[in-house]
Coordinates of C-alpha atoms in Angstrom, one line a residue:
M262 CA -33.5 -14.7 -10.9
A263 CA -32.9 -13.1 -14.3
V264 CA -29.9 -10.8 -14.7
T265 CA -30.8 -7.3 -16.1
L266 CA -28.9 -5.7 -18.9
E267 CA -27.7 -3.0 -16.5
E268 CA -26.3 -5.6 -14.1
A269 CA -24.6 -7.5 -17.0
R270 CA -23.0 -4.3 -18.2
R271 CA -21.8 -3.5 -14.7
V272 CA -20.3 -7.0 -14.2
G273 CA -18.7 -6.8 -17.7
Y274 CA -17.2 -3.4 -16.9
T275 CA -15.8 -4.7 -13.6
C276 CA -14.2 -7.7 -15.2
L277 CA -12.7 -5.7 -18.0
K278 CA -11.3 -3.2 -15.5
A279 CA -9.9 -6.0 -13.4
L280 CA -8.2 -7.5 -16.5
L281 CA -6.7 -4.2 -17.6
R282 CA -5.5 -3.5 -14.0
F283 CA -3.9 -7.0 -13.8
A284 CA -2.2 -6.4 -17.1
F285 CA -0.8 -3.1 -16.0
M286 CA 0.4 -4.6 -12.7
V287 CA 2.2 -7.4 -14.5
A288 CA 3.9 -4.9 -16.9
N289 CA 4.7 -2.7 -13.9
N290 CA 6.5 -5.6 -12.1
L291 CA 8.3 -6.7 -15.2
V292 CA 9.9 -3.2 -15.7
A293 CA 10.2 -1.9 -12.1
I294 CA 11.7 -4.8 -10.2
P295 CA 14.4 -5.7 -12.8
S296 CA 15.3 -2.0 -13.1
Y297 CA 15.7 -1.8 -9.3
V298 CA 18.0 -4.8 -9.3
L299 CA 20.0 -3.5 -12.3
Y300 CA 20.4 0.0 -10.9
L301 CA 21.8 -1.5 -7.7
I302 CA 24.2 -3.8 -9.7
M303 CA 25.5 -0.7 -11.5
L304 CA 25.9 1.1 -8.2
Q305 CA 28.1 -1.6 -6.6
P306 CA 31.3 0.4 -6.9
L307 CA 29.6 3.2 -4.9
R308 CA 28.7 0.6 -2.2
V309 CA 32.4 -0.1 -1.7
L310 CA 33.5 3.6 -1.8
D311 CA 30.6 5.1 0.1
S312 CA 28.2 2.7 1.7
E313 CA 26.0 5.4 3.2
S314 CA 25.3 7.0 -0.1
F315 CA 24.6 3.6 -1.7
W316 CA 21.9 2.7 0.9
Y317 CA 20.5 6.2 0.6
L318 CA 19.9 5.7 -3.2
E319 CA 18.7 2.1 -2.6
G320 CA 16.2 3.6 -0.1
V321 CA 14.9 6.1 -2.7
L322 CA 14.4 3.3 -5.2
F323 CA 12.7 1.2 -2.6
K324 CA 10.3 4.0 -1.7
W325 CA 9.4 4.4 -5.4
L326 CA 8.6 0.7 -5.6
L327 CA 6.3 0.9 -2.6
A328 CA 4.7 4.0 -4.1
M329 CA 3.9 2.0 -7.2
V330 CA 2.1 -0.6 -5.0
A331 CA 0.3 2.2 -3.2
S332 CA -0.8 3.7 -6.5
W333 CA -2.7 0.5 -7.5
G334 CA -5.0 1.0 -4.5
W335 CA -5.1 4.7 -4.7
W336 CA -6.3 4.7 -8.3
A337 CA -8.9 2.1 -7.4
G338 CA -10.3 4.5 -4.7
Y339 CA -8.9 2.7 -1.6
T340 CA -7.9 5.6 0.5
V341 CA -6.8 6.0 4.1
V342 CA -8.0 8.3 7.0
E343 CA -5.6 8.4 10.0
W344 CA -6.5 8.9 13.7
G345 CA -4.7 9.4 17.0
D346 CA -1.2 10.6 17.4
D347 CA 0.6 12.3 14.4
V348 CA 3.5 10.0 13.6
K349 CA 5.1 12.6 11.4
A350 CA 6.4 14.1 14.6
V351 CA 8.7 11.1 15.1
S352 CA 9.4 10.2 11.5
E353 CA 13.2 11.0 11.9
D354 CA 13.5 9.0 15.1
E355 CA 13.9 5.2 15.5
A356 CA 10.7 3.5 16.1
M357 CA 9.1 0.0 16.3
V358 CA 5.7 -0.3 14.7
L359 CA 3.3 -2.8 16.1
V360 CA 0.4 -3.6 13.7
N361 CA -2.7 -5.8 14.0
H362 CA -2.9 -8.3 11.1
Q363 CA -6.2 -9.1 9.3
A364 CA -5.3 -9.7 5.6
T365 CA -2.6 -9.3 3.0
G366 CA -4.0 -5.9 2.2
D367 CA -2.6 -4.6 5.6
V368 CA 0.9 -4.4 4.1
C369 CA -0.4 -2.5 1.1
T370 CA -2.3 -0.1 3.4
L371 CA 0.9 0.6 5.3
M372 CA 2.8 1.1 2.1
M373 CA 0.3 3.8 1.2
C374 CA -0.2 5.6 4.4
L375 CA 3.5 5.9 5.3
Q376 CA 4.4 7.5 1.9
D377 CA 4.0 11.0 3.2
K378 CA 6.0 10.4 6.5
G379 CA 9.3 11.9 5.4
T380 CA 12.2 9.4 5.1
V381 CA 10.3 6.6 6.9
V382 CA 9.6 4.3 3.9
R383 CA 13.1 4.3 2.5
Q384 CA 14.6 3.7 5.9
M385 CA 12.3 1.1 7.3
M386 CA 12.8 -2.6 7.8
W387 CA 9.9 -5.1 7.6
L388 CA 9.4 -8.4 9.4
M389 CA 7.2 -10.6 7.4
D390 CA 6.2 -14.2 6.9
H391 CA 8.9 -16.2 5.0
I392 CA 6.4 -17.0 2.2
F393 CA 6.7 -13.5 0.9
K394 CA 10.3 -14.3 0.0
Y395 CA 8.9 -16.3 -2.9
T396 CA 6.7 -13.6 -4.2
N397 CA 7.5 -11.2 -7.0
F398 CA 8.6 -8.6 -4.4
G399 CA 10.8 -11.1 -2.5
I400 CA 14.1 -10.1 -4.4
V401 CA 13.4 -6.5 -3.5
S402 CA 12.9 -7.2 0.2
L403 CA 16.0 -9.5 0.3
I404 CA 18.2 -6.7 -1.1
H405 CA 16.6 -4.1 1.1
G406 CA 17.4 -6.2 4.2
D407 CA 13.9 -7.1 5.4
F408 CA 13.6 -10.2 7.7
F409 CA 11.5 -13.2 6.7
I410 CA 10.4 -15.1 9.7
R411 CA 9.2 -18.7 9.7
Q412 CA 6.1 -19.3 11.8
G413 CA 5.6 -22.3 14.1
R414 CA 6.7 -23.6 17.4
A415 CA 9.4 -25.8 15.8
H416 CA 11.2 -22.8 14.3
R417 CA 10.5 -20.2 17.0
D418 CA 13.8 -20.2 19.0
Q419 CA 16.0 -20.5 15.9
Q420 CA 14.1 -17.7 14.2
L421 CA 14.6 -15.3 17.2
V422 CA 18.4 -16.0 17.1
L423 CA 18.5 -15.3 13.4
L424 CA 16.5 -12.1 13.9
K425 CA 19.0 -10.8 16.5
E426 CA 21.8 -11.5 14.1
H427 CA 20.0 -9.9 11.3
L428 CA 19.4 -6.7 13.2
E429 CA 23.0 -6.5 14.5
K430 CA 24.3 -6.9 10.9
Y431 CA 21.9 -4.8 8.8
Y432 CA 19.7 -2.4 10.9
R433 CA 22.2 0.4 11.6
S434 CA 24.8 -0.4 8.9
R435 CA 22.0 0.4 6.4
N436 CA 20.7 3.4 8.5
R437 CA 17.3 1.9 9.2
K438 CA 15.0 3.9 11.5
W439 CA 11.6 2.2 11.6
I440 CA 10.9 -1.6 12.0
V441 CA 7.4 -2.9 11.3
L442 CA 6.1 -6.2 12.7
F443 CA 2.8 -8.0 13.2
P444 CA 3.0 -9.5 16.7
E445 CA 0.0 -11.7 16.3
G446 CA 2.0 -14.0 14.1
G447 CA -0.6 -14.5 11.4
F448 CA -4.0 -13.4 10.1
L449 CA -6.9 -12.8 12.5
R450 CA -9.1 -15.4 10.8
K451 CA -6.4 -18.1 11.2
R452 CA -5.3 -17.4 14.8
R453 CA -8.5 -16.2 16.4
E454 CA -9.8 -19.6 17.6
T455 CA -6.5 -20.7 19.0
S456 CA -5.9 -17.3 20.7
Q457 CA -9.4 -17.5 22.3
E458 CA -8.7 -21.0 23.7
F459 CA -5.4 -19.8 25.1
A460 CA -7.0 -16.8 26.7
K461 CA -9.7 -19.0 28.3
K462 CA -7.1 -21.3 29.8
N463 CA -5.1 -18.5 31.2
N464 CA -7.9 -16.3 32.4
L465 CA -7.2 -13.6 29.8
P466 CA -9.7 -11.3 28.0
F467 CA -11.8 -12.8 25.2
L468 CA -10.8 -11.0 22.1
K469 CA -12.8 -11.0 18.8
H470 CA -11.2 -8.4 16.6
V471 CA -7.5 -9.1 17.4
T472 CA -5.6 -12.0 18.8
L473 CA -3.2 -12.1 21.7
P474 CA 0.3 -11.1 20.5
R475 CA 3.5 -13.2 20.7
L476 CA 6.4 -11.8 22.7
G477 CA 9.5 -13.1 20.9
A478 CA 10.2 -10.8 18.0
T479 CA 9.2 -7.7 20.1
Q480 CA 11.6 -8.7 22.9
V481 CA 14.5 -9.4 20.6
I482 CA 14.0 -6.0 18.9
L483 CA 13.9 -4.1 22.1
K484 CA 17.0 -5.9 23.6
T485 CA 19.0 -5.4 20.4
L486 CA 18.0 -1.9 19.4
V487 CA 17.5 -0.2 22.7
P488 CA 20.8 0.7 24.5
P489 CA 21.1 -0.2 28.2
Q490 CA 20.5 3.0 30.3
E491 CA 22.1 4.2 33.5
N492 CA 21.1 7.7 34.7
G493 CA 19.8 8.5 31.2
T494 CA 23.0 7.5 29.3
P495 CA 23.9 4.4 27.3
V496 CA 26.1 1.9 29.1
G497 CA 27.8 -1.4 28.1
G498 CA 29.8 -0.1 25.2
D499 CA 27.2 -0.6 22.5
A500 CA 29.7 -0.2 19.6
V501 CA 27.1 -0.5 16.9
I502 CA 25.0 2.4 18.3
K503 CA 28.1 4.6 19.0
E504 CA 29.5 3.9 15.6
S505 CA 26.3 5.0 13.8
K506 CA 25.7 8.0 16.2
S507 CA 22.2 6.6 16.8
K508 CA 20.2 7.3 19.9
G509 CA 18.8 3.8 19.7
L510 CA 15.1 2.9 19.5
Q511 CA 13.1 5.8 20.9
W512 CA 9.4 5.0 20.3
V513 CA 6.9 2.3 20.0
I514 CA 4.1 3.2 17.6
D515 CA 1.0 1.0 18.2
T516 CA -0.9 1.0 14.9
T517 CA -4.4 -0.3 14.5
I518 CA -6.0 -0.9 11.0
A519 CA -9.8 -1.0 10.7
Y520 CA -11.8 -1.8 7.6
P521 CA -15.5 -0.8 7.2
K522 CA -17.8 -3.5 8.4
G523 CA -14.7 -5.5 9.5
E524 CA -14.2 -6.7 5.9
P525 CA -10.4 -6.4 5.2
L526 CA -8.8 -5.9 1.8
D527 CA -6.6 -8.6 0.4
I528 CA -3.9 -8.3 -2.2
Q529 CA -6.1 -9.6 -5.0
T530 CA -8.6 -6.8 -4.4
W531 CA -5.8 -4.3 -4.2
I532 CA -4.5 -5.3 -7.6
L533 CA -7.7 -6.0 -9.5
G534 CA -9.8 -3.2 -7.9
Y535 CA -13.2 -5.1 -8.2
R536 CA -14.4 -3.9 -4.8
Q537 CA -16.1 -0.5 -4.6
P538 CA -14.0 2.5 -3.4
M539 CA -13.6 2.4 0.3
V540 CA -11.7 4.1 3.2
T541 CA -9.4 2.2 5.5
H542 CA -8.9 3.8 8.9
V543 CA -5.5 3.7 10.7
H544 CA -5.0 4.7 14.3
Y545 CA -1.7 5.5 15.9
R546 CA -0.6 5.7 19.5
I547 CA 3.0 6.6 20.3
F548 CA 4.7 5.3 23.4
P549 CA 8.3 6.3 24.5
V550 CA 10.4 3.2 24.6
K551 CA 11.6 4.2 28.1
D552 CA 8.0 3.5 29.3
V553 CA 8.2 -0.1 27.9
P554 CA 9.2 -2.7 30.5
A555 CA 12.2 -4.9 29.7
E556 CA 11.5 -7.9 31.9
P557 CA 9.7 -10.7 29.9
E558 CA 6.7 -11.0 32.3
A559 CA 6.1 -7.2 32.5
L560 CA 6.7 -6.9 28.7
T561 CA 4.2 -9.6 28.0
H562 CA 1.6 -7.8 30.2
W563 CA 2.4 -4.5 28.5
L564 CA 2.0 -6.0 25.0
Y565 CA -1.2 -7.8 25.9
Q566 CA -2.6 -4.4 27.1
R567 CA -1.9 -2.8 23.8
F568 CA -3.9 -5.5 22.0
I569 CA -6.7 -5.3 24.6
E570 CA -6.8 -1.6 23.8
K571 CA -6.9 -2.4 20.1
E572 CA -9.9 -4.6 20.7
D573 CA -11.6 -1.7 22.4
L574 CA -10.7 0.7 19.6
L575 CA -12.0 -1.7 16.9
T576 CA -15.2 -2.4 18.8
H577 CA -15.8 1.3 19.1
F578 CA -15.0 1.7 15.4
Y579 CA -17.4 -1.0 14.2
E580 CA -20.1 0.4 16.4
T581 CA -19.8 4.1 15.5
G582 CA -17.7 4.2 12.2
A583 CA -15.0 6.3 14.1
F584 CA -12.2 5.8 16.6
P585 CA -12.6 7.3 20.1
P586 CA -10.6 10.3 21.3
L587 CA -7.1 9.8 22.7
P588 CA -6.8 10.0 26.5
G589 CA -7.0 13.6 27.5
Q590 CA -8.8 14.6 24.3
K591 CA -12.5 15.6 24.1
K592 CA -12.9 15.0 20.4
A593 CA -11.3 12.4 18.1
I594 CA -9.3 14.1 15.3
S595 CA -9.0 12.4 11.9
R596 CA -6.6 13.3 9.0
E597 CA -7.2 12.3 5.4
M598 CA -4.1 10.9 3.9
T599 CA -3.4 12.1 0.4
L600 CA -1.0 11.2 -2.5
S601 CA -0.1 13.3 -5.4
N602 CA -1.4 11.8 -8.7
L603 CA 1.3 13.7 -10.6
W604 CA 4.0 12.2 -8.4
L605 CA 2.6 8.7 -8.9
V606 CA 2.4 9.1 -12.6
G607 CA 6.0 10.4 -12.6
I608 CA 7.3 7.4 -10.8
Q609 CA 5.3 5.0 -13.0
S610 CA 6.7 6.7 -16.1
L611 CA 10.2 6.5 -14.7
A612 CA 9.8 2.8 -14.2
F613 CA 8.7 2.2 -17.8
L614 CA 11.4 4.5 -19.2
S615 CA 13.9 2.6 -17.1
G616 CA 12.6 -0.7 -18.4
G617 CA 12.9 0.6 -22.0
M618 CA 16.4 1.9 -21.3
W619 CA 17.6 -1.5 -20.0
Y620 CA 16.0 -3.3 -22.9
C621 CA 17.9 -1.0 -25.4
I622 CA 21.2 -1.6 -23.5
F623 CA 20.8 -5.4 -23.5
R624 CA 19.8 -5.4 -27.1
Y625 CA 22.8 -3.3 -28.1
F626 CA 25.2 -5.6 -26.3
Y627 CA 23.5 -8.7 -27.7
H628 CA 24.0 -7.4 -31.3
C629 CA 27.6 -6.4 -30.5
L630 CA 28.3 -10.0 -29.3
F631 CA 26.4 -11.9 -31.8

């Protein structure tokens, strides 16, 4: 079939726009990430003298970097509408965030929709696949204290031990409050068939839009970050919690991401912007951690129930284009998430100015030495 002149122009414009966006993203990374690292190197004396202030400043820089990633999607017209509980109400408390996982764009979506949730972004810890350690953002996540987890049965037990040690060492010493994980252990398209076979063998529900979650990381997080309770007060002499004056983990935020027609965004689309503007829908349910069972069998059942509910939520969304009301509500309430273009431009400008400043500094010392 012959291609019309109008279609050729549209394809040409899309390719040109994608090329320009990619060039901007590369330039953005070349100035922003080295600047983040260099600023923190310069701040090392502060880390020795006042660790809390150092990690506060690191968190601010980290939030700015995530805002830059969010801006790539925001300016391409990839916006977010939020449903369910308002998580801003618990943004200053410690929380574990459980998210369904469909594609690499899920992380970018979270980076965007959590930007307006107070101090959450700068004080959060991410659990992500170890492969991300080798991406351009890997050095940032390593410095920030995120945890890279290796998938696969052969590594599972060792990874859970390492996760516990990581949480004990970094979570409260760096004043983290939210921890984000994807309990399915991989993308939906990769795990769905295996999950359905497991469900059939164990007389569990047949799920199409999510997979059955894995217990390990969730259990380790709850055991490590929730203080033992006796008559409502912590017991067992949890020195880490007392030292940081933390109340411990207080909430579990069950987060469900839905894409129109079930077609998720990937990181390539987020960067290049070749897909038409679209709205991603994010649904939240908040559970008090005291209502989450500690015993492995009961916790497994509780976690399975959350993902069975996700299945129902996503089925309803794909059929109607909206999430259903929360229990006790007559009508579902949605909230359009917004970002300030002026703020995003300011952060991007700061990144390029910082890159220019570091270039001038290195050039000056180079001439002085040689």
